[in-house]
Amino acid sequence: MKKLEEYVRSIPDFPEPGIIFRDVTSILQDADGLQLAIDSIQEKIKDVDVDVIAGTESRGFIFGVPVAYNLHKPFVPIRKKGKLPCETISQDYDLEYGSATIEMHKDSIKPGQKVVLIDDLIATGGTIEAAAKMVERLGGEVVKIVFLMELAGLKGRERLKDYDVESVICYEGK
């Protein structure tokens, strides 16, 4: 059986020289790779008491929804600003060049609910930190954050030091 790392396509010098881009689409395009990715993420939360799975747009949806389905838990989408139809809360966060805003429905997390956040990649950690802050503002507790891949050289884990963070695959570089 192949290891998950073997399904990841690495593209050198993208988006700029010296960077190795880790392409998640090569996992998605292989049924065995996709199944292994979902199973591996789910394994990371097998002993976690969780009420809700949440994921950030868009690849957090891809990996979070099947986990929520398998565990028979609700899924909460965390989206880019202006994409949700009901009353929302929002959180700004910094990007490498500028800033962005994510939102979630104001009624999506109930006080006291235990939430697992799922996303495909941790780089600097800004997006998922913003997501965690929104969960907490609604009274939820972030009990775990799981990423499929981690770029350790960008130190996103340090930004999330107050949370239980795990990744399935860890790359030392950027």
PDB file of N, CA and C in Angstrom, residues 102-162:
ATOM      1  N   ILE A 102     -12.771  36.085   6.659  1.00  0.00           N
ATOM      2  CA  ILE A 102     -13.607  34.894   6.553  1.00  0.00           C
ATOM      3  C   ILE A 102     -14.829  35.072   7.442  1.00  0.00           C
ATOM      4  N   GLU A 103     -15.875  34.296   7.135  1.00  0.00           N
ATOM      5  CA  GLU A 103     -17.133  34.402   7.866  1.00  0.00           C
ATOM      6  C   GLU A 103     -17.718  33.022   8.133  1.00  0.00           C
ATOM      7  N   MET A 104     -18.583  32.991   9.127  1.00  0.00           N
ATOM      8  CA  MET A 104     -19.392  31.811   9.375  1.00  0.00           C
ATOM      9  C   MET A 104     -20.754  32.271   9.879  1.00  0.00           C
ATOM     10  N   HIS A 105     -21.758  31.441   9.699  1.00  0.00           N
ATOM     11  CA  HIS A 105     -23.088  31.806  10.188  1.00  0.00           C
ATOM     12  C   HIS A 105     -23.062  31.964  11.705  1.00  0.00           C
ATOM     13  N   LYS A 106     -23.755  32.979  12.151  1.00  0.00           N
ATOM     14  CA  LYS A 106     -23.792  33.318  13.578  1.00  0.00           C
ATOM     15  C   LYS A 106     -24.416  32.196  14.414  1.00  0.00           C
ATOM     16  N   ASP A 107     -25.290  31.400  13.812  1.00  0.00           N
ATOM     17  CA  ASP A 107     -25.967  30.329  14.554  1.00  0.00           C
ATOM     18  C   ASP A 107     -25.356  28.942  14.307  1.00  0.00           C
ATOM     19  N   SER A 108     -24.161  28.895  13.700  1.00  0.00           N
ATOM     20  CA  SER A 108     -23.588  27.605  13.315  1.00  0.00           C
ATOM     21  C   SER A 108     -22.929  26.845  14.462  1.00  0.00           C
ATOM     22  N   ILE A 109     -22.493  27.557  15.475  1.00  0.00           N
ATOM     23  CA  ILE A 109     -21.869  26.936  16.649  1.00  0.00           C
ATOM     24  C   ILE A 109     -22.648  27.380  17.878  1.00  0.00           C
ATOM     25  N   LYS A 110     -23.009  26.421  18.692  1.00  0.00           N
ATOM     26  CA  LYS A 110     -23.730  26.718  19.934  1.00  0.00           C
ATOM     27  C   LYS A 110     -22.740  26.775  21.101  1.00  0.00           C
ATOM     28  N   PRO A 111     -23.016  27.611  22.105  1.00  0.00           N
ATOM     29  CA  PRO A 111     -22.111  27.667  23.269  1.00  0.00           C
ATOM     30  C   PRO A 111     -21.875  26.284  23.862  1.00  0.00           C
ATOM     31  N   GLY A 112     -20.613  25.993  24.119  1.00  0.00           N
ATOM     32  CA  GLY A 112     -20.231  24.724  24.726  1.00  0.00           C
ATOM     33  C   GLY A 112     -19.923  23.614  23.738  1.00  0.00           C
ATOM     34  N   GLN A 113     -20.227  23.805  22.468  1.00  0.00           N
ATOM     35  CA  GLN A 113     -19.940  22.740  21.504  1.00  0.00           C
ATOM     36  C   GLN A 113     -18.439  22.580  21.291  1.00  0.00           C
ATOM     37  N   LYS A 114     -18.049  21.326  21.150  1.00  0.00           N
ATOM     38  CA  LYS A 114     -16.649  20.976  20.899  1.00  0.00           C
ATOM     39  C   LYS A 114     -16.454  20.864  19.387  1.00  0.00           C
ATOM     40  N   VAL A 115     -15.464  21.617  18.879  1.00  0.00           N
ATOM     41  CA  VAL A 115     -15.293  21.750  17.434  1.00  0.00           C
ATOM     42  C   VAL A 115     -13.911  21.268  17.008  1.00  0.00           C
ATOM     43  N   VAL A 116     -13.882  20.475  15.928  1.00  0.00           N
ATOM     44  CA  VAL A 116     -12.635  20.116  15.262  1.00  0.00           C
ATOM     45  C   VAL A 116     -12.586  20.907  13.964  1.00  0.00           C
ATOM     46  N   LEU A 117     -11.487  21.607  13.745  1.00  0.00           N
ATOM     47  CA  LEU A 117     -11.257  22.336  12.498  1.00  0.00           C
ATOM     48  C   LEU A 117     -10.384  21.484  11.588  1.00  0.00           C
ATOM     49  N   ILE A 118     -10.755  21.407  10.309  1.00  0.00           N
ATOM     50  CA  ILE A 118     -10.010  20.609   9.336  1.00  0.00           C
ATOM     51  C   ILE A 118      -9.682  21.483   8.124  1.00  0.00           C
ATOM     52  N   ASP A 119      -8.439  21.380   7.665  1.00  0.00           N
ATOM     53  CA  ASP A 119      -8.034  22.066   6.438  1.00  0.00           C
ATOM     54  C   ASP A 119      -6.965  21.233   5.745  1.00  0.00           C
ATOM     55  N   ASP A 120      -6.684  21.573   4.505  1.00  0.00           N
ATOM     56  CA  ASP A 120      -5.723  20.790   3.734  1.00  0.00           C
ATOM     57  C   ASP A 120      -4.289  21.111   4.097  1.00  0.00           C
ATOM     58  N   LEU A 121      -4.001  22.385   4.439  1.00  0.00           N
ATOM     59  CA  LEU A 121      -2.610  22.808   4.558  1.00  0.00           C
ATOM     60  C   LEU A 121      -2.441  23.861   5.629  1.00  0.00           C
ATOM     61  N   ILE A 122      -1.403  23.712   6.434  1.00  0.00           N
ATOM     62  CA  ILE A 122      -1.002  24.791   7.329  1.00  0.00           C
ATOM     63  C   ILE A 122       0.317  25.352   6.814  1.00  0.00           C
ATOM     64  N   ALA A 123       0.277  26.639   6.539  1.00  0.00           N
ATOM     65  CA  ALA A 123       1.483  27.371   6.142  1.00  0.00           C
ATOM     66  C   ALA A 123       1.798  28.341   7.282  1.00  0.00           C
ATOM     67  N   THR A 124       1.267  29.563   7.206  1.00  0.00           N
ATOM     68  CA  THR A 124       1.506  30.531   8.291  1.00  0.00           C
ATOM     69  C   THR A 124       0.484  30.402   9.416  1.00  0.00           C
ATOM     70  N   GLY A 125      -0.639  29.732   9.154  1.00  0.00           N
ATOM     71  CA  GLY A 125      -1.644  29.500  10.187  1.00  0.00           C
ATOM     72  C   GLY A 125      -2.675  30.602  10.343  1.00  0.00           C
ATOM     73  N   GLY A 126      -2.613  31.653   9.531  1.00  0.00           N
ATOM     74  CA  GLY A 126      -3.514  32.793   9.694  1.00  0.00           C
ATOM     75  C   GLY A 126      -4.978  32.481   9.478  1.00  0.00           C
ATOM     76  N   THR A 127      -5.293  31.713   8.457  1.00  0.00           N
ATOM     77  CA  THR A 127      -6.685  31.411   8.152  1.00  0.00           C
ATOM     78  C   THR A 127      -7.323  30.588   9.260  1.00  0.00           C
ATOM     79  N   ILE A 128      -6.644  29.547   9.688  1.00  0.00           N
ATOM     80  CA  ILE A 128      -7.251  28.666  10.695  1.00  0.00           C
ATOM     81  C   ILE A 128      -7.273  29.330  12.065  1.00  0.00           C
ATOM     82  N   GLU A 129      -6.317  30.214  12.339  1.00  0.00           N
ATOM     83  CA  GLU A 129      -6.368  30.987  13.589  1.00  0.00           C
ATOM     84  C   GLU A 129      -7.613  31.874  13.596  1.00  0.00           C
ATOM     85  N   ALA A 130      -7.904  32.512  12.466  1.00  0.00           N
ATOM     86  CA  ALA A 130      -9.108  33.334  12.358  1.00  0.00           C
ATOM     87  C   ALA A 130     -10.362  32.486  12.548  1.00  0.00           C
ATOM     88  N   ALA A 131     -10.374  31.290  11.971  1.00  0.00           N
ATOM     89  CA  ALA A 131     -11.511  30.379  12.130  1.00  0.00           C
ATOM     90  C   ALA A 131     -11.697  29.996  13.596  1.00  0.00           C
ATOM     91  N   ALA A 132     -10.611  29.682  14.272  1.00  0.00           N
ATOM     92  CA  ALA A 132     -10.679  29.302  15.690  1.00  0.00           C
ATOM     93  C   ALA A 132     -11.220  30.454  16.539  1.00  0.00           C
ATOM     94  N   LYS A 133     -10.795  31.663  16.234  1.00  0.00           N
ATOM     95  CA  LYS A 133     -11.285  32.832  16.985  1.00  0.00           C
ATOM     96  C   LYS A 133     -12.795  32.992  16.821  1.00  0.00           C
ATOM     97  N   MET A 134     -13.301  32.755  15.614  1.00  0.00           N
ATOM     98  CA  MET A 134     -14.753  32.860  15.414  1.00  0.00           C
ATOM     99  C   MET A 134     -15.506  31.778  16.184  1.00  0.00           C
ATOM    100  N   VAL A 135     -15.000  30.551  16.156  1.00  0.00           N
ATOM    101  CA  VAL A 135     -15.631  29.469  16.923  1.00  0.00           C
ATOM    102  C   VAL A 135     -15.712  29.867  18.395  1.00  0.00           C
ATOM    103  N   GLU A 136     -14.627  30.401  18.916  1.00  0.00           N
ATOM    104  CA  GLU A 136     -14.586  30.797  20.326  1.00  0.00           C
ATOM    105  C   GLU A 136     -15.509  31.976  20.621  1.00  0.00           C
ATOM    106  N   ARG A 137     -15.618  32.916  19.689  1.00  0.00           N
ATOM    107  CA  ARG A 137     -16.533  34.051  19.889  1.00  0.00           C
ATOM    108  C   ARG A 137     -17.975  33.590  19.985  1.00  0.00           C
ATOM    109  N   LEU A 138     -18.304  32.490  19.313  1.00  0.00           N
ATOM    110  CA  LEU A 138     -19.659  31.943  19.378  1.00  0.00           C
ATOM    111  C   LEU A 138     -19.859  31.032  20.587  1.00  0.00           C
ATOM    112  N   GLY A 139     -18.818  30.854  21.397  1.00  0.00           N
ATOM    113  CA  GLY A 139     -18.932  30.035  22.602  1.00  0.00           C
ATOM    114  C   GLY A 139     -18.501  28.600  22.427  1.00  0.00           C
ATOM    115  N   GLY A 140     -17.991  28.256  21.248  1.00  0.00           N
ATOM    116  CA  GLY A 140     -17.503  26.906  21.014  1.00  0.00           C
ATOM    117  C   GLY A 140     -16.094  26.730  21.536  1.00  0.00           C
ATOM    118  N   GLU A 141     -15.687  25.476  21.653  1.00  0.00           N
ATOM    119  CA  GLU A 141     -14.339  25.134  22.091  1.00  0.00           C
ATOM    120  C   GLU A 141     -13.646  24.359  20.967  1.00  0.00           C
ATOM    121  N   VAL A 142     -12.504  24.882  20.529  1.00  0.00           N
ATOM    122  CA  VAL A 142     -11.727  24.191  19.504  1.00  0.00           C
ATOM    123  C   VAL A 142     -10.936  23.089  20.216  1.00  0.00           C
ATOM    124  N   VAL A 143     -11.341  21.837  20.005  1.00  0.00           N
ATOM    125  CA  VAL A 143     -10.713  20.718  20.710  1.00  0.00           C
ATOM    126  C   VAL A 143      -9.573  20.102  19.909  1.00  0.00           C
ATOM    127  N   LYS A 144      -9.510  20.391  18.603  1.00  0.00           N
ATOM    128  CA  LYS A 144      -8.421  19.871  17.771  1.00  0.00           C
ATOM    129  C   LYS A 144      -8.454  20.580  16.425  1.00  0.00           C
ATOM    130  N   ILE A 145      -7.265  20.731  15.843  1.00  0.00           N
ATOM    131  CA  ILE A 145      -7.121  21.236  14.483  1.00  0.00           C
ATOM    132  C   ILE A 145      -6.284  20.223  13.720  1.00  0.00           C
ATOM    133  N   VAL A 146      -6.803  19.765  12.577  1.00  0.00           N
ATOM    134  CA  VAL A 146      -6.101  18.749  11.793  1.00  0.00           C
ATOM    135  C   VAL A 146      -5.889  19.257  10.368  1.00  0.00           C
ATOM    136  N   PHE A 147      -4.658  19.108   9.904  1.00  0.00           N
ATOM    137  CA  PHE A 147      -4.288  19.463   8.539  1.00  0.00           C
ATOM    138  C   PHE A 147      -3.813  18.216   7.819  1.00  0.00           C
ATOM    139  N   LEU A 148      -4.070  18.145   6.541  1.00  0.00           N
ATOM    140  CA  LEU A 148      -3.530  17.062   5.741  1.00  0.00           C
ATOM    141  C   LEU A 148      -2.020  17.237   5.592  1.00  0.00           C
ATOM    142  N   MET A 149      -1.592  18.477   5.278  1.00  0.00           N
ATOM    143  CA  MET A 149      -0.162  18.746   5.074  1.00  0.00           C
ATOM    144  C   MET A 149       0.276  19.970   5.881  1.00  0.00           C
ATOM    145  N   GLU A 150       1.537  19.942   6.291  1.00  0.00           N
ATOM    146  CA  GLU A 150       2.122  21.057   7.036  1.00  0.00           C
ATOM    147  C   GLU A 150       3.440  21.463   6.384  1.00  0.00           C
ATOM    148  N   LEU A 151       3.597  22.757   6.185  1.00  0.00           N
ATOM    149  CA  LEU A 151       4.868  23.319   5.726  1.00  0.00           C
ATOM    150  C   LEU A 151       5.549  23.903   6.955  1.00  0.00           C
ATOM    151  N   ALA A 152       6.343  23.080   7.633  1.00  0.00           N
ATOM    152  CA  ALA A 152       6.900  23.445   8.938  1.00  0.00           C
ATOM    153  C   ALA A 152       7.780  24.684   8.881  1.00  0.00           C
ATOM    154  N   GLY A 153       8.433  24.908   7.756  1.00  0.00           N
ATOM    155  CA  GLY A 153       9.320  26.060   7.626  1.00  0.00           C
ATOM    156  C   GLY A 153       8.621  27.400   7.731  1.00  0.00           C
ATOM    157  N   LEU A 154       7.294  27.431   7.577  1.00  0.00           N
ATOM    158  CA  LEU A 154       6.553  28.688   7.679  1.00  0.00           C
ATOM    159  C   LEU A 154       6.020  28.942   9.088  1.00  0.00           C
ATOM    160  N   LYS A 155       6.272  28.007   9.992  1.00  0.00           N
ATOM    161  CA  LYS A 155       6.018  28.168  11.425  1.00  0.00           C
ATOM    162  C   LYS A 155       4.566  28.466  11.822  1.00  0.00           C
ATOM    163  N   GLY A 156       3.622  27.956  11.058  1.00  0.00           N
ATOM    164  CA  GLY A 156       2.217  28.145  11.390  1.00  0.00           C
ATOM    165  C   GLY A 156       1.820  27.495  12.701  1.00  0.00           C
ATOM    166  N   ARG A 157       2.478  26.405  13.031  1.00  0.00           N
ATOM    167  CA  ARG A 157       2.179  25.696  14.279  1.00  0.00           C
ATOM    168  C   ARG A 157       2.456  26.584  15.496  1.00  0.00           C
ATOM    169  N   GLU A 158       3.493  27.418  15.398  1.00  0.00           N
ATOM    170  CA  GLU A 158       3.811  28.339  16.499  1.00  0.00           C
ATOM    171  C   GLU A 158       2.670  29.325  16.728  1.00  0.00           C
ATOM    172  N   ARG A 159       2.066  29.779  15.649  1.00  0.00           N
ATOM    173  CA  ARG A 159       0.938  30.702  15.741  1.00  0.00           C
ATOM    174  C   ARG A 159      -0.260  30.050  16.424  1.00  0.00           C
ATOM    175  N   LEU A 160      -0.367  28.731  16.308  1.00  0.00           N
ATOM    176  CA  LEU A 160      -1.481  27.975  16.867  1.00  0.00           C
ATOM    177  C   LEU A 160      -1.088  27.228  18.141  1.00  0.00           C
ATOM    178  N   LYS A 161      -0.101  27.721  18.838  1.00  0.00           N
ATOM    179  CA  LYS A 161       0.472  27.012  19.995  1.00  0.00           C
ATOM    180  C   LYS A 161      -0.537  26.741  21.110  1.00  0.00           C
ATOM    181  N   ASP A 162      -1.630  27.497  21.159  1.00  0.00           N
ATOM    182  CA  ASP A 162      -2.630  27.297  22.208  1.00  0.00           C
ATOM    183  C   ASP A 162      -3.636  26.199  21.867  1.00  0.00           C
TER     184      ASP A 162
END
